[in-house]
Coordinates of C-alpha atoms and ligand atoms in Angstrom, one line a residue:
M23 CA 27.7 -31.5 19.3
S24 CA 26.9 -28.2 17.6
Q25 CA 23.3 -26.9 18.2
E26 CA 22.9 -26.2 14.5
T27 CA 22.3 -29.8 13.6
L28 CA 19.4 -32.2 13.1
T29 CA 19.5 -35.7 14.4
I30 CA 17.3 -38.2 12.5
T31 CA 16.6 -41.8 13.6
D32 CA 15.6 -44.1 10.8
N33 CA 13.1 -46.4 12.5
R34 CA 13.6 -49.0 9.7
T35 CA 17.2 -49.6 10.7
K36 CA 17.3 -47.9 14.1
Q37 CA 20.3 -45.9 12.8
S38 CA 20.8 -42.2 13.7
Y39 CA 22.2 -39.5 11.5
T40 CA 23.3 -36.0 12.3
L41 CA 22.9 -33.4 9.6
P42 CA 24.1 -29.8 9.7
I43 CA 21.5 -27.0 9.6
E44 CA 22.5 -23.9 7.8
H45 CA 20.2 -20.8 7.3
G46 CA 17.3 -22.9 8.6
T47 CA 17.7 -25.6 6.0
I48 CA 19.2 -29.0 5.8
R49 CA 20.7 -30.1 2.5
A50 CA 18.4 -32.6 0.8
I51 CA 21.5 -34.5 -0.6
D52 CA 22.5 -35.2 3.0
L53 CA 19.5 -37.5 3.3
R54 CA 20.9 -39.7 0.6
Q55 CA 23.1 -41.5 3.1
I56 CA 20.0 -42.7 4.9
K57 CA 19.6 -46.2 3.5
T58 CA 18.2 -49.5 4.5
G59 CA 21.0 -51.4 2.7
P60 CA 23.7 -51.1 0.0
E61 CA 21.1 -51.5 -2.8
D62 CA 18.8 -48.7 -1.4
F63 CA 19.1 -45.5 -3.4
G64 CA 18.8 -43.4 -0.2
L65 CA 16.2 -41.1 1.2
M66 CA 14.8 -38.3 -0.9
T67 CA 12.3 -35.5 0.0
Y68 CA 9.0 -35.4 -1.8
D69 CA 7.9 -31.8 -2.3
P70 CA 5.3 -31.3 -5.1
A71 CA 5.1 -27.6 -6.2
F72 CA 8.2 -26.7 -4.1
M73 CA 6.1 -26.0 -1.0
N74 CA 9.1 -26.2 1.3
T75 CA 12.2 -26.4 -0.8
A76 CA 14.8 -23.7 -1.2
S77 CA 16.3 -24.2 -4.7
C78 CA 19.0 -21.6 -4.5
R79 CA 20.8 -19.0 -2.4
S80 CA 19.8 -15.5 -3.6
R81 CA 20.9 -12.0 -2.6
I82 CA 18.3 -10.2 -4.8
T83 CA 14.9 -10.1 -3.2
F84 CA 13.7 -10.7 0.4
I85 CA 10.1 -11.4 1.3
D86 CA 8.7 -11.9 4.7
G87 CA 5.3 -13.1 3.8
D88 CA 3.9 -13.2 7.3
R89 CA 4.7 -9.6 7.9
G90 CA 4.0 -8.3 4.3
I91 CA 7.6 -7.2 3.7
L92 CA 9.4 -6.9 0.3
H93 CA 13.0 -5.7 -0.1
Y94 CA 15.1 -5.5 -3.2
R95 CA 18.8 -5.9 -2.3
G96 CA 18.0 -4.7 1.2
Y97 CA 15.9 -1.7 0.3
P98 CA 12.2 -1.7 1.3
I99 CA 9.9 -1.6 -1.8
E100 CA 8.1 1.5 -0.3
V101 CA 11.3 3.5 -0.3
L102 CA 12.3 2.5 -3.8
A103 CA 8.8 3.3 -5.2
E104 CA 8.9 6.7 -3.6
H105 CA 12.4 7.8 -4.6
C106 CA 13.6 5.9 -7.6
S107 CA 12.9 5.4 -11.3
F108 CA 12.4 2.0 -12.7
L109 CA 15.7 1.9 -14.5
E110 CA 17.5 2.8 -11.3
V111 CA 15.8 -0.1 -9.5
A112 CA 16.6 -2.4 -12.5
F113 CA 20.3 -1.4 -12.0
L114 CA 20.0 -2.2 -8.3
I115 CA 18.4 -5.6 -8.9
L116 CA 20.9 -6.6 -11.5
F117 CA 24.1 -5.2 -10.0
G118 CA 23.5 -5.3 -6.3
D119 CA 23.7 -1.5 -5.4
L120 CA 21.9 1.7 -6.3
P121 CA 23.8 3.5 -9.1
T122 CA 25.7 6.8 -8.7
E123 CA 24.6 9.7 -10.8
T124 CA 27.1 8.9 -13.5
E125 CA 26.3 5.2 -13.4
L126 CA 22.6 5.9 -13.8
K127 CA 23.2 8.3 -16.6
N128 CA 25.3 5.7 -18.5
W129 CA 22.8 2.9 -17.8
V130 CA 19.8 4.9 -18.9
S131 CA 21.7 6.0 -22.1
Q132 CA 22.7 2.4 -22.8
I133 CA 19.2 1.0 -22.3
T134 CA 17.7 3.8 -24.4
H135 CA 20.1 2.9 -27.3
H136 CA 18.8 -0.7 -27.3
T137 CA 15.1 0.1 -27.8
M138 CA 15.1 -0.3 -31.5
L139 CA 13.9 -3.6 -33.0
H140 CA 15.4 -5.2 -36.1
E141 CA 13.0 -4.6 -39.0
T142 CA 12.6 -8.4 -39.4
T143 CA 10.9 -8.4 -36.0
K144 CA 8.2 -6.1 -37.5
K145 CA 7.6 -8.6 -40.3
F146 CA 7.4 -11.4 -37.8
M147 CA 4.8 -9.5 -35.8
E148 CA 2.7 -8.8 -38.9
G149 CA 2.3 -12.6 -39.3
F150 CA 0.2 -12.9 -36.2
R151 CA -3.6 -13.0 -36.5
Y152 CA -5.4 -9.8 -35.7
N153 CA -6.9 -11.2 -32.5
A154 CA -3.7 -12.9 -31.2
H155 CA -3.3 -12.4 -27.5
P156 CA -0.6 -9.7 -26.8
M157 CA 1.1 -12.0 -24.3
A158 CA 1.4 -14.8 -26.8
M159 CA 2.8 -12.3 -29.3
L160 CA 5.3 -11.1 -26.7
V161 CA 6.5 -14.6 -25.7
T162 CA 6.9 -15.6 -29.3
T163 CA 8.7 -12.4 -30.4
V164 CA 11.1 -12.5 -27.4
A165 CA 12.0 -16.1 -28.4
A166 CA 12.4 -14.9 -32.0
L167 CA 15.1 -12.4 -30.9
S168 CA 17.3 -15.5 -30.5
T169 CA 17.4 -15.7 -34.3
V170 CA 18.4 -12.0 -34.5
Y171 CA 21.2 -12.3 -31.9
P172 CA 22.9 -15.7 -32.3
D173 CA 25.9 -14.3 -30.4
A174 CA 23.7 -14.5 -27.2
R175 CA 24.6 -18.2 -26.9
A176 CA 27.9 -17.2 -25.4
I177 CA 26.4 -17.2 -21.9
D178 CA 29.8 -17.8 -20.2
D179 CA 31.1 -14.4 -21.3
P180 CA 30.1 -11.7 -18.7
N181 CA 30.3 -8.9 -21.3
N182 CA 28.2 -10.8 -23.7
R183 CA 25.6 -11.4 -21.0
L184 CA 25.6 -7.8 -20.1
L185 CA 24.9 -6.8 -23.7
Q186 CA 22.0 -9.2 -24.0
I187 CA 20.6 -7.9 -20.7
K188 CA 20.7 -4.3 -22.0
R189 CA 19.1 -5.4 -25.2
L190 CA 16.3 -7.3 -23.5
I191 CA 15.5 -4.5 -21.0
G192 CA 15.6 -1.9 -23.8
K193 CA 13.5 -3.9 -26.3
M194 CA 10.8 -5.3 -24.1
P195 CA 8.7 -2.2 -24.1
S196 CA 9.1 -1.9 -27.9
I197 CA 7.9 -5.5 -28.4
A198 CA 5.0 -5.0 -25.9
A199 CA 3.9 -1.8 -27.7
M200 CA 4.1 -3.5 -31.1
S201 CA 1.9 -6.3 -29.9
Y202 CA -0.6 -3.7 -28.6
R203 CA -0.6 -1.7 -31.8
H204 CA -0.9 -4.9 -33.8
S205 CA -4.0 -6.0 -31.9
L206 CA -5.6 -2.6 -32.7
G207 CA -4.5 -2.6 -36.3
F208 CA -2.5 0.6 -35.8
P209 CA 0.9 1.3 -37.4
Y210 CA 3.9 0.7 -35.2
V211 CA 5.6 3.6 -33.5
Y212 CA 9.4 3.8 -33.3
P213 CA 11.1 4.6 -30.0
D214 CA 11.8 8.3 -29.1
N215 CA 15.1 8.4 -27.3
D216 CA 14.4 11.9 -25.8
L217 CA 11.8 10.3 -23.5
N218 CA 12.4 8.3 -20.3
Y219 CA 11.6 4.5 -20.1
A220 CA 7.9 4.8 -19.2
E221 CA 7.2 7.9 -21.4
N222 CA 8.8 6.2 -24.4
F223 CA 6.7 3.1 -23.8
M224 CA 3.6 5.3 -23.7
N225 CA 4.8 7.0 -26.9
M226 CA 5.1 3.7 -28.7
L227 CA 1.7 2.7 -27.4
F228 CA -0.4 5.8 -27.8
R229 CA 1.2 8.2 -30.3
M230 CA -1.1 8.8 -33.3
V231 CA -0.4 11.7 -35.8
E232 CA 1.2 14.3 -33.4
P233 CA 4.8 15.0 -34.3
K234 CA 6.0 14.5 -30.7
Y235 CA 4.3 12.5 -28.0
V236 CA 4.0 14.2 -24.6
A237 CA 3.2 11.8 -21.8
N238 CA 1.0 13.0 -18.9
P239 CA 3.7 13.1 -16.1
V240 CA 1.3 11.7 -13.5
L241 CA 0.5 8.7 -15.6
A242 CA 4.1 8.2 -16.7
R243 CA 5.2 8.2 -13.1
A244 CA 2.4 5.8 -12.1
L245 CA 3.5 3.4 -14.8
D246 CA 7.1 3.7 -13.6
I247 CA 6.0 2.9 -10.0
L248 CA 4.1 -0.1 -11.3
F249 CA 7.2 -1.2 -13.1
I250 CA 9.2 -0.9 -9.8
L251 CA 6.7 -3.0 -7.9
H252 CA 6.8 -5.7 -10.5
A253 CA 10.5 -5.8 -11.1
D254 CA 11.3 -9.0 -9.0
H255 CA 9.7 -11.3 -6.6
E256 CA 12.3 -14.0 -5.7
Q257 CA 11.6 -17.6 -6.6
N258 CA 8.1 -17.3 -8.1
C259 CA 6.9 -19.6 -10.9
S260 CA 8.4 -17.6 -13.8
A261 CA 11.7 -16.9 -11.9
N262 CA 12.0 -20.6 -11.3
V263 CA 11.4 -21.3 -15.0
M264 CA 14.1 -18.7 -15.8
R265 CA 16.6 -20.4 -13.6
S266 CA 15.6 -23.9 -14.7
V267 CA 15.7 -23.2 -18.5
G268 CA 18.8 -21.1 -18.1
S269 CA 20.5 -23.9 -16.2
A270 CA 20.4 -25.9 -19.4
Q271 CA 22.4 -23.0 -20.9
A272 CA 19.7 -21.9 -23.4
D273 CA 20.3 -18.4 -24.6
P274 CA 18.7 -15.5 -22.7
Y275 CA 16.0 -14.7 -25.3
L276 CA 14.7 -18.3 -25.3
T277 CA 15.0 -18.4 -21.5
T278 CA 13.2 -15.1 -21.0
A279 CA 10.5 -16.3 -23.4
A280 CA 10.0 -19.4 -21.3
A281 CA 9.8 -17.3 -18.1
A282 CA 7.2 -15.0 -19.8
A283 CA 5.2 -18.0 -20.9
A284 CA 5.0 -19.0 -17.2
L285 CA 4.0 -15.5 -16.3
S286 CA 1.1 -15.6 -18.8
G287 CA -0.8 -18.2 -16.7
P288 CA -3.9 -17.0 -14.8
L289 CA -2.5 -18.3 -11.5
H290 CA 0.6 -16.1 -12.0
G291 CA 0.9 -12.8 -13.9
G292 CA -2.3 -13.6 -15.9
A293 CA -4.3 -13.0 -12.7
N294 CA -4.6 -9.2 -13.2
E295 CA -6.6 -9.8 -16.4
E296 CA -8.8 -12.3 -14.6
V297 CA -9.5 -9.7 -11.8
L298 CA -11.0 -7.4 -14.4
K299 CA -13.1 -10.2 -15.9
M300 CA -14.3 -11.1 -12.4
I301 CA -15.2 -7.5 -11.6
D302 CA -17.2 -7.3 -14.9
E303 CA -18.9 -10.6 -14.0
I304 CA -19.9 -9.2 -10.5
G305 CA -21.2 -6.1 -12.3
S306 CA -22.2 -4.0 -9.3
K307 CA -21.5 -3.5 -5.6
E308 CA -24.7 -5.2 -4.6
N309 CA -23.7 -8.5 -6.2
V310 CA -20.4 -8.7 -4.2
P311 CA -21.7 -10.7 -1.2
A312 CA -23.3 -13.4 -3.5
Y313 CA -20.0 -13.6 -5.4
V314 CA -17.9 -14.0 -2.3
K315 CA -20.3 -16.7 -1.1
R316 CA -19.9 -18.6 -4.3
S317 CA -16.2 -18.4 -4.0
K318 CA -16.3 -19.8 -0.5
E319 CA -18.4 -22.7 -1.8
G320 CA -15.5 -23.5 -4.2
H321 CA -17.3 -22.3 -7.4
S322 CA -14.6 -19.8 -8.3
K323 CA -11.5 -18.2 -6.7
L324 CA -11.4 -14.5 -5.9
M325 CA -8.8 -13.5 -8.5
G326 CA -6.2 -11.2 -7.1
F327 CA -6.6 -12.7 -3.6
G328 CA -4.2 -15.1 -1.9
H329 CA -0.5 -15.8 -2.4
R330 CA 1.9 -18.7 -1.9
V331 CA 4.2 -16.5 0.2
Y332 CA 2.2 -13.5 1.5
K333 CA 0.0 -14.4 4.4
N334 CA -0.6 -10.7 5.0
Y335 CA -1.5 -7.7 2.9
D336 CA 0.8 -7.7 -0.2
P337 CA 2.9 -4.5 0.3
R338 CA 2.8 -3.9 -3.4
A339 CA -1.0 -3.8 -3.4
K340 CA -0.9 -1.0 -0.7
I341 CA 1.3 1.1 -2.9
I342 CA -0.8 0.4 -6.0
K343 CA -4.0 1.4 -4.1
R344 CA -2.4 4.8 -3.3
T345 CA -1.1 5.3 -6.9
A346 CA -4.6 4.5 -8.2
E347 CA -5.9 7.6 -6.5
Q348 CA -3.3 9.8 -8.3
V349 CA -4.2 8.2 -11.6
F350 CA -7.9 8.7 -11.1
E351 CA -7.3 12.4 -10.5
V352 CA -6.2 12.5 -14.2
T353 CA -8.4 9.9 -15.8
G354 CA -11.5 10.1 -13.6
R355 CA -12.5 7.4 -11.2
N356 CA -12.8 3.9 -12.6
P357 CA -16.2 2.7 -11.5
K358 CA -14.7 -0.8 -11.1
L359 CA -12.8 0.5 -8.1
E360 CA -16.0 0.7 -6.1
I361 CA -16.7 -3.0 -6.7
A362 CA -13.0 -3.9 -5.9
L363 CA -13.1 -1.9 -2.6
E364 CA -16.4 -3.6 -1.6
L365 CA -15.0 -7.0 -2.5
E366 CA -11.9 -6.3 -0.4
R367 CA -13.9 -5.1 2.5
I368 CA -16.3 -8.1 2.6
A369 CA -13.5 -10.6 2.0
L370 CA -11.3 -9.2 4.7
E371 CA -14.1 -9.4 7.3
D372 CA -15.0 -13.0 6.3
D373 CA -13.8 -16.0 8.4
Y374 CA -13.1 -18.1 5.3
F375 CA -10.5 -15.5 4.0
I376 CA -9.2 -14.6 7.5
K377 CA -8.6 -18.3 8.4
R378 CA -6.7 -18.9 5.1
K379 CA -4.9 -15.6 5.3
L380 CA -6.1 -14.6 1.9
Y381 CA -5.4 -10.9 1.2
P382 CA -5.4 -8.8 -2.0
N383 CA -2.2 -9.3 -3.9
V384 CA -0.4 -7.1 -6.5
D385 CA -2.8 -8.1 -9.3
F386 CA -5.9 -7.0 -7.4
Y387 CA -5.7 -3.2 -8.1
S388 CA -3.1 -3.1 -10.9
G389 CA -5.7 -4.0 -13.6
I390 CA -8.0 -1.2 -12.4
I391 CA -5.3 1.4 -12.9
Y392 CA -4.2 -0.1 -16.2
Q393 CA -7.8 0.1 -17.5
A394 CA -8.1 3.7 -16.4
M395 CA -5.0 4.5 -18.3
G396 CA -6.6 3.0 -21.5
F397 CA -5.2 -0.5 -21.6
K398 CA -7.3 -3.5 -22.6
P399 CA -7.2 -6.3 -20.1
E400 CA -5.3 -8.5 -22.6
M401 CA -2.4 -6.1 -22.1
F402 CA -2.1 -6.3 -18.4
T403 CA 0.2 -9.3 -18.2
V404 CA 2.4 -7.8 -20.9
L405 CA 2.7 -4.7 -18.6
F406 CA 3.9 -7.1 -15.9
A407 CA 6.4 -8.8 -18.2
I408 CA 8.3 -5.6 -19.1
P409 CA 9.7 -4.8 -15.6
R410 CA 9.9 -8.4 -14.5
T411 CA 12.5 -8.9 -17.3
A412 CA 15.0 -7.1 -15.0
G413 CA 14.2 -9.6 -12.2
W414 CA 14.4 -12.6 -14.5
L415 CA 17.8 -11.5 -15.8
A416 CA 19.1 -10.9 -12.3
Q417 CA 18.0 -14.4 -11.3
W418 CA 19.5 -15.8 -14.4
Q419 CA 22.9 -14.1 -13.9
E420 CA 22.9 -15.2 -10.2
M421 CA 22.2 -18.8 -11.2
L422 CA 24.9 -18.8 -13.9
T423 CA 27.5 -17.4 -11.6
D424 CA 26.7 -19.7 -8.6
S425 CA 29.2 -22.5 -8.4
E426 CA 26.7 -24.7 -6.6
Q427 CA 24.2 -24.6 -9.4
K428 CA 24.0 -27.2 -12.2
I429 CA 21.3 -28.2 -14.7
A430 CA 18.0 -28.2 -12.8
R431 CA 16.8 -31.8 -12.7
P432 CA 14.4 -32.9 -10.0
R433 CA 13.8 -36.5 -8.9
Q434 CA 10.5 -38.2 -9.0
V435 CA 8.7 -40.9 -7.1
Y436 CA 7.8 -43.4 -9.7
A437 CA 4.3 -44.6 -9.3
G438 CA 3.8 -46.5 -12.6
H439 CA 3.8 -50.1 -13.7
D440 CA 6.5 -52.6 -12.9
V441 CA 8.0 -54.2 -15.9
R442 CA 5.3 -56.1 -17.8
P443 CA 5.1 -58.3 -20.9
F444 CA 4.8 -56.7 -24.3
L445 CA 1.6 -57.4 -26.2
P446 CA 1.4 -57.4 -30.0
I447 CA -1.1 -54.8 -31.3
E448 CA -3.9 -57.3 -32.1
K449 CA -4.0 -58.5 -28.5
R450 CA -4.3 -55.1 -26.8
S451 CA -7.6 -54.0 -25.3
P452 CA -8.6 -50.3 -25.6
S453 CA -7.4 -48.1 -22.8
W454 CA -10.1 -45.4 -23.3
Ligands
LIG522 C1 -1.9 -17.4 -5.6 C2 -2.4 -18.8 -5.4 C3 -2.1 -19.6 -6.7 C4 -1.6 -19.4 -4.2 O1 -2.0 -20.8 -4.2 P1 -1.5 -21.8 -3.0 O2 -0.4 -21.2 -2.2 O3 -1.2 -23.1 -3.7 O4 -2.7 -21.8 -2.0 P2 -3.9 -22.9 -2.1 O5 -4.5 -23.0 -3.5 O6 -3.4 -24.2 -1.4 O7 -5.0 -22.2 -1.2 C5 -5.1 -22.4 0.2 C6 -6.6 -22.4 0.6 O8 -7.1 -21.1 0.2 C7 -8.1 -21.1 -0.8 N1 -7.9 -20.1 -1.7 C8 -6.6 -19.7 -2.2 N2 -6.8 -18.6 -3.0 C9 -8.1 -18.3 -3.1 C10 -8.8 -17.3 -3.7 N3 -8.2 -16.5 -4.5 N4 -10.2 -17.3 -3.6 C11 -10.8 -18.2 -2.8 N5 -10.1 -19.2 -2.1 C12 -8.8 -19.3 -2.3 C13 -7.9 -22.5 -1.4 O9 -9.1 -23.0 -2.0 C14 -7.5 -23.3 -0.3 O10 -8.6 -23.6 0.5 P3 -8.7 -25.0 1.3 O11 -7.6 -25.0 2.3 O12 -10.1 -25.0 1.9 O13 -8.5 -26.1 0.3 C15 -3.9 -18.8 -5.1 O14 -4.1 -18.1 -3.9 C16 -4.8 -18.3 -6.2 O15 -5.1 -19.1 -7.1 N6 -5.1 -17.0 -6.2 C17 -5.9 -16.4 -7.3 C18 -5.0 -16.1 -8.4 C19 -4.1 -14.9 -8.2 O16 -4.5 -13.9 -7.7 N7 -2.8 -15.1 -8.5 C20 -1.8 -14.0 -8.5 C21 -0.8 -14.3 -7.5 S1 0.3 -12.9 -7.3

């Protein structure tokens, strides 16, 4: 018998079953043959929150959470952050290899030519209240692009998919900038195709009356690095939503909007905004020990700490910490950094955090940089959504072209009533 098997004995029936093991997994469907009798549905696994379930095979991103390692398509994140531009990395994530010079030139030019938004999108944006959250505006506007591009429904056509991918990557910064300007009451700025991806985004965010926006190169590069770090992160909550909604063959705009909605949650991409709120609440370095104590007592989580997969320092947080120093040379030091550093120092020495392997994650320092660059905390998750769009779309393509995938449809363990008699309305007692 091959070593790569698992033998299970069902103590209910005393029967043994041998299941193949491949890539450290057994196939959940192989358990279905384990039955107590012909009427039995067969054994299932119960795995709330997918704690131990691989839902796909992927070739995009590799994480070793115990060692704090992150690779995109086989390249360490540190190398990509040092040598590449975000669009180069987006190409890598989407197509599997780094582009040649000509490929990159064409790719950048194609993305740049999809940055304009249809004028109806502007009108749509104008309908939002002045205080609408930029992330809610982004999610809604991305979904609304589905009305502008009904051709996107042809998801089986690879050329059509590619066109929508270019549109989404090109338009995401334009929508993000529009939502930012809307919340400030400033007029929208059109894209400037002479600028690179990050510079053009800054142009659409910050340009006022100057005829041509010139981005500070250090800040533009820092933003580009942050985009690289956020481009993909394998099967996280929003990637799983992207695959799940996409598996029903919804168009890529609605699917991306669904993924972005997942990202907006404070336990996912919304954490960077929460980190800033937490640091404001702490107020000063002296208050850090008391805050950490409260967190250990279960009153509040340390936002920006802990991760489902990383049980070591998040490699992205290390790069962000270094990038922060370069940004602060331009903007001046953000005083919140002192509180963050103290929080990290105290937490990393504390038994509670050591035992649970809670380390700073990507969101811990990103907000501090974003704030130094002039962003309001409400914009932080939007800044995460822009680059993650490349990752979502790569996950979406991989799912659609994987012959093993079907519409995502988990099973449940039914824990409700057995069949019971129907009561006419006058005979029912109040349930609450
Ligand atoms: C990311 C996160 C959702 C992962 O959650 P998870 O894998 O389900 O881990 P759990 O919630 O089961 O946490 C395990 C233990 O660590 C504790 N814990 C986890 N994150 C914590 C934090 N940020 N602060 C304090 N305690 C934390 C939990 O209370 C739990 O303790 P217990 O074993 O005594 O019950 C969680 O760490 C979190 O909420 N972090 C803050 C939000 C954040 O920064 N999110 C961004 C992720 S990139």
